[in-house]
PDB file of C-alpha atoms in Angstrom:
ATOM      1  CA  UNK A   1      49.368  92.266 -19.664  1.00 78.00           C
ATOM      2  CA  UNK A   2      48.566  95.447 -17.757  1.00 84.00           C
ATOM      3  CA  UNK A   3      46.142  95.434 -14.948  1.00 92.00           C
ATOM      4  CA  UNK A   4      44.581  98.922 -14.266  1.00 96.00           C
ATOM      5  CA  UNK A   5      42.852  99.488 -10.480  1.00 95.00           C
ATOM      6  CA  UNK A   6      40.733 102.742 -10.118  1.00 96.00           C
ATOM      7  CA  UNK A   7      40.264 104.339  -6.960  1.00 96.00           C
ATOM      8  CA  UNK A   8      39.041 107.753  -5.451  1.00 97.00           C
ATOM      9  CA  UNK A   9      35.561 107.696  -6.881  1.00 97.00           C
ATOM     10  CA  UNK A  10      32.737 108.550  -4.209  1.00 97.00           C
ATOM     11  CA  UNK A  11      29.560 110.577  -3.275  1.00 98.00           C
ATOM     12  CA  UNK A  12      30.523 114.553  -3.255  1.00 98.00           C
ATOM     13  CA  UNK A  13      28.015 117.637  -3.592  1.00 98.00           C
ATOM     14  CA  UNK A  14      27.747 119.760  -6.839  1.00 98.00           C
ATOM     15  CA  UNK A  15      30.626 122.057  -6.758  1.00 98.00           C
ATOM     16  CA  UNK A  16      33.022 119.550  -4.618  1.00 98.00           C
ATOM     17  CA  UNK A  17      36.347 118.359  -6.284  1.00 98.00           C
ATOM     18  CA  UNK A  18      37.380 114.248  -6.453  1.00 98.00           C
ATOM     19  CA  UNK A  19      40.803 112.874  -8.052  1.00 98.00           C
ATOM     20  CA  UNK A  20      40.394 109.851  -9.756  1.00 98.00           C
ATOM     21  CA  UNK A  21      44.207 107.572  -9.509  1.00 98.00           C
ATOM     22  CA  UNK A  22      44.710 104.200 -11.180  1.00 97.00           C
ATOM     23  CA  UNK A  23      47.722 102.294 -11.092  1.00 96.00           C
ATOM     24  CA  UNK A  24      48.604  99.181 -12.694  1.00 92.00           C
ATOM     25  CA  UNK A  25      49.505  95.607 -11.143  1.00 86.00           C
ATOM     26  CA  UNK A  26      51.299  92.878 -13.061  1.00 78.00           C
ATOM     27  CA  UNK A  27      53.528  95.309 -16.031  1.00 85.00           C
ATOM     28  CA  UNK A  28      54.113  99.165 -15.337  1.00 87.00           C
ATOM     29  CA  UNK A  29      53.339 101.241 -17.286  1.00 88.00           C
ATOM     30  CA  UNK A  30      55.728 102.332 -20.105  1.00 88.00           C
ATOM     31  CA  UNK A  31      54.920 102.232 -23.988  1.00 90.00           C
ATOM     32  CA  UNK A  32      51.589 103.517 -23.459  1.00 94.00           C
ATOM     33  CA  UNK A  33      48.607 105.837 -23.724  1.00 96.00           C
ATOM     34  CA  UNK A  34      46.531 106.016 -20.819  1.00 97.00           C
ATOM     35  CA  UNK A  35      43.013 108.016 -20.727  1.00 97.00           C
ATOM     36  CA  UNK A  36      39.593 108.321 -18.908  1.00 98.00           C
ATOM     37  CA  UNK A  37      36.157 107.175 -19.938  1.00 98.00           C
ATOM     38  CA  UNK A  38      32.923 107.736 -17.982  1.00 98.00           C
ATOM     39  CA  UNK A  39      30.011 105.630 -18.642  1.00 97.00           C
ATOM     40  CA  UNK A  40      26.147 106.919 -17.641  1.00 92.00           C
ATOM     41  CA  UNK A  41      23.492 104.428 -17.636  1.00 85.00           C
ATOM     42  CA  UNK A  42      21.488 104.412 -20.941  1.00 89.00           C
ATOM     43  CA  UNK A  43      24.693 106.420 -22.671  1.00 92.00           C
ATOM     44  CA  UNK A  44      27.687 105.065 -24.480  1.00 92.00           C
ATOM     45  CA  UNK A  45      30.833 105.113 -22.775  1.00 95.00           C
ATOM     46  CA  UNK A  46      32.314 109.038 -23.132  1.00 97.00           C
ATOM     47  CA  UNK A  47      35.788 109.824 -23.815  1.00 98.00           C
ATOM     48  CA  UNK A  48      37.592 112.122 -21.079  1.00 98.00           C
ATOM     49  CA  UNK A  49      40.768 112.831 -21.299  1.00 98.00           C
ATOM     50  CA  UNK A  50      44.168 110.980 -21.981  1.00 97.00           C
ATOM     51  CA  UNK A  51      47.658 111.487 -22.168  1.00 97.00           C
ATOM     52  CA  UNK A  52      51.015 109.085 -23.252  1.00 95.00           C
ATOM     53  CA  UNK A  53      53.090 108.318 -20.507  1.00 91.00           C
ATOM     54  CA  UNK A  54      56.225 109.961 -21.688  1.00 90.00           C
ATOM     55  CA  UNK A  55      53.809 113.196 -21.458  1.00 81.00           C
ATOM     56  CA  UNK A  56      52.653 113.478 -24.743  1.00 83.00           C
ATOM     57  CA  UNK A  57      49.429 115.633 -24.656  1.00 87.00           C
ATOM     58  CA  UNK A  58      47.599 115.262 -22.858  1.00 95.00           C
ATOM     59  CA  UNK A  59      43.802 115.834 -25.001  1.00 96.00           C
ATOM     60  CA  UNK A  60      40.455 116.576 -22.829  1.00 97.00           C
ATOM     61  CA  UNK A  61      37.057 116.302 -24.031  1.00 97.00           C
ATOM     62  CA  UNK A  62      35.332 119.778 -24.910  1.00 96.00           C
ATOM     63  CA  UNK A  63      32.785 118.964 -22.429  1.00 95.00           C
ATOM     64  CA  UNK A  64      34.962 118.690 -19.207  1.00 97.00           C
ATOM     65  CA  UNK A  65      38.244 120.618 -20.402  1.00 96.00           C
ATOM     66  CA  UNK A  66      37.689 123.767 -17.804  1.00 97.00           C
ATOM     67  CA  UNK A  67      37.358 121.246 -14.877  1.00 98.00           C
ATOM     68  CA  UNK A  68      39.230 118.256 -15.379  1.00 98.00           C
ATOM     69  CA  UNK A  69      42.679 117.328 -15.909  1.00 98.00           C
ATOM     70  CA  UNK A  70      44.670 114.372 -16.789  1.00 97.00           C
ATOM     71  CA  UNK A  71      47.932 113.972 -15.403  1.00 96.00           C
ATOM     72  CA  UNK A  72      50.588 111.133 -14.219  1.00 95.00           C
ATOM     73  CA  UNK A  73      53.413 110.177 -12.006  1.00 94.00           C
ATOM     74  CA  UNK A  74      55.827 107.978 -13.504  1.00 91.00           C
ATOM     75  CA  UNK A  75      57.576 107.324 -10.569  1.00 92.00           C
ATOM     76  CA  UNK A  76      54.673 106.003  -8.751  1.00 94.00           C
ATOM     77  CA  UNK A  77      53.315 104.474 -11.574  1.00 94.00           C
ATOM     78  CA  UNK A  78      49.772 105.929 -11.159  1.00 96.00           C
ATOM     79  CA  UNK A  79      47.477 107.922 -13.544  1.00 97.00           C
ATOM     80  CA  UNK A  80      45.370 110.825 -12.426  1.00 98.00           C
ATOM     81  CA  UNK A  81      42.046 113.015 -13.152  1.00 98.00           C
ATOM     82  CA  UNK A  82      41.250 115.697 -11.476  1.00 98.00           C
ATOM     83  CA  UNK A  83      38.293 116.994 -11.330  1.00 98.00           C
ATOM     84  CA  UNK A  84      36.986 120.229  -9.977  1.00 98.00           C
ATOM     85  CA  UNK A  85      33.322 121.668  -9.745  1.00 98.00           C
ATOM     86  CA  UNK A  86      31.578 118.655 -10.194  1.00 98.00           C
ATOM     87  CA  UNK A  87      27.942 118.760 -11.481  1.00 97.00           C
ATOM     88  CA  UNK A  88      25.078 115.779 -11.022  1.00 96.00           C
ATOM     89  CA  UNK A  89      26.093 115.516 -14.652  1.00 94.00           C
ATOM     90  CA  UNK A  90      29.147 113.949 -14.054  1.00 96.00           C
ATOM     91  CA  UNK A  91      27.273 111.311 -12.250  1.00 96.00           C
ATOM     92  CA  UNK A  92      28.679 107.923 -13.442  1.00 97.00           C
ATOM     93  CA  UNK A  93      31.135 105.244 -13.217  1.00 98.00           C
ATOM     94  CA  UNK A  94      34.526 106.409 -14.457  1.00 98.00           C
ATOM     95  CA  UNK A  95      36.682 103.904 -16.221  1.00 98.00           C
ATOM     96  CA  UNK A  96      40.971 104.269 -16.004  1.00 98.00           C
ATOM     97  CA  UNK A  97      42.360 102.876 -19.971  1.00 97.00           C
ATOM     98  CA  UNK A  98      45.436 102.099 -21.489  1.00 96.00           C
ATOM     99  CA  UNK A  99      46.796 101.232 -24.867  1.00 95.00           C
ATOM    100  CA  UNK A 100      50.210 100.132 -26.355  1.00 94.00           C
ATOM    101  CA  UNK A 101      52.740 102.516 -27.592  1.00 93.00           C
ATOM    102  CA  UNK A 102      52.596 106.561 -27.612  1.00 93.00           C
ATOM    103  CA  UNK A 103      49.281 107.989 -29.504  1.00 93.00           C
ATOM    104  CA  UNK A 104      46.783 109.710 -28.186  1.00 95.00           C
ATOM    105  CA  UNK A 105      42.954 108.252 -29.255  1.00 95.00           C
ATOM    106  CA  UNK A 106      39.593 109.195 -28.076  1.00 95.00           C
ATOM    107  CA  UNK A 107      38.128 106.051 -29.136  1.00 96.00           C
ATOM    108  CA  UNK A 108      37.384 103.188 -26.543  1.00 96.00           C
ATOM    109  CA  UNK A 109      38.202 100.537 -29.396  1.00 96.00           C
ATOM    110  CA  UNK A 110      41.543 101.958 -29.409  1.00 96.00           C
ATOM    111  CA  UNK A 111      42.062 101.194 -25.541  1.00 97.00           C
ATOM    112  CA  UNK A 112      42.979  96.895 -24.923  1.00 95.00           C
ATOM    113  CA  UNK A 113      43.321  97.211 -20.922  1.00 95.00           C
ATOM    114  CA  UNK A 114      41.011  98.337 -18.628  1.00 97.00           C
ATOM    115  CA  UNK A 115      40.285  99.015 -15.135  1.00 97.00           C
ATOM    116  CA  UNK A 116      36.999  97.873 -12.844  1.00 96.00           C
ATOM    117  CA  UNK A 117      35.880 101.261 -13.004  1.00 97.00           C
ATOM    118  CA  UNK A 118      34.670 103.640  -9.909  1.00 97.00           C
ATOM    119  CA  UNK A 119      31.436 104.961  -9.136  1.00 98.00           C
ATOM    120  CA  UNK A 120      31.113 109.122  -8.970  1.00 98.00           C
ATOM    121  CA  UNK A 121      27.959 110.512  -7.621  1.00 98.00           C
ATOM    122  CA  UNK A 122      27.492 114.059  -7.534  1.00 97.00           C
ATOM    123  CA  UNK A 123      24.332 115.623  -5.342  1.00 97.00           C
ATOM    124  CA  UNK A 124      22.860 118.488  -6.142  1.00 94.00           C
TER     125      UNK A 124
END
């Protein structure tokens, strides 16, 4: 079973920059796809970015490609998104995901493990 903790979410202005991390507890990750999602109230949950862990990829959304980016550490076992010039937009709770084995999907049903997500707030 992997465990996935976000942290790093917060309240920035428009313009400011965040990075997101998640890590796992219980397994490490190995023989997996990890990836983003952000959820907005009223919206379905919105595919962001992922990328396998032996560094296959990594895919971004159309939407955010020019301002976010996906990225991990394998020897710290942790799982990044960057993400630069935020807008009120990207206002929303952003959720860390993982899969088995080494194929990249934008879907949500395609993701098993997930984190407790973290709250982004951008002011304008």
């Amino acid at each position: 079973q992997v465990q996935l903790v976000e942290s790093g979410g917060g309240l920035v202005q428009a313009g400011e920059s965040l990075k997101l991390s998640c890590t796992t507890s219980g397994r490490t990750f190995s023989d997996h796809t990890a990836g983003w999602f952000r959820q907005v109230p009223g919206k379905e949950r919105e595919f962001l970015a992922a990328i396998t862990w032996i560094g296959g990829g990594p895919a971004h959304a159309n939407s955010v490609r020019d301002r976010f980016a996906i990225s991990r550490d394998v020897a710290k076992n942790t799982l990044y998104l960057q993400m630069n010039n935020l807008k009120p937009d990207d206002t929303g709770v952003y959720y860390c995901a993982a899969r088995d084995g080494q194929v990249l999907s934008i879907s949500q049903r395609n993701y098993y493990y997930w984190g407790q997500g973290t709250q982004v707030t951008v002011s304008s």
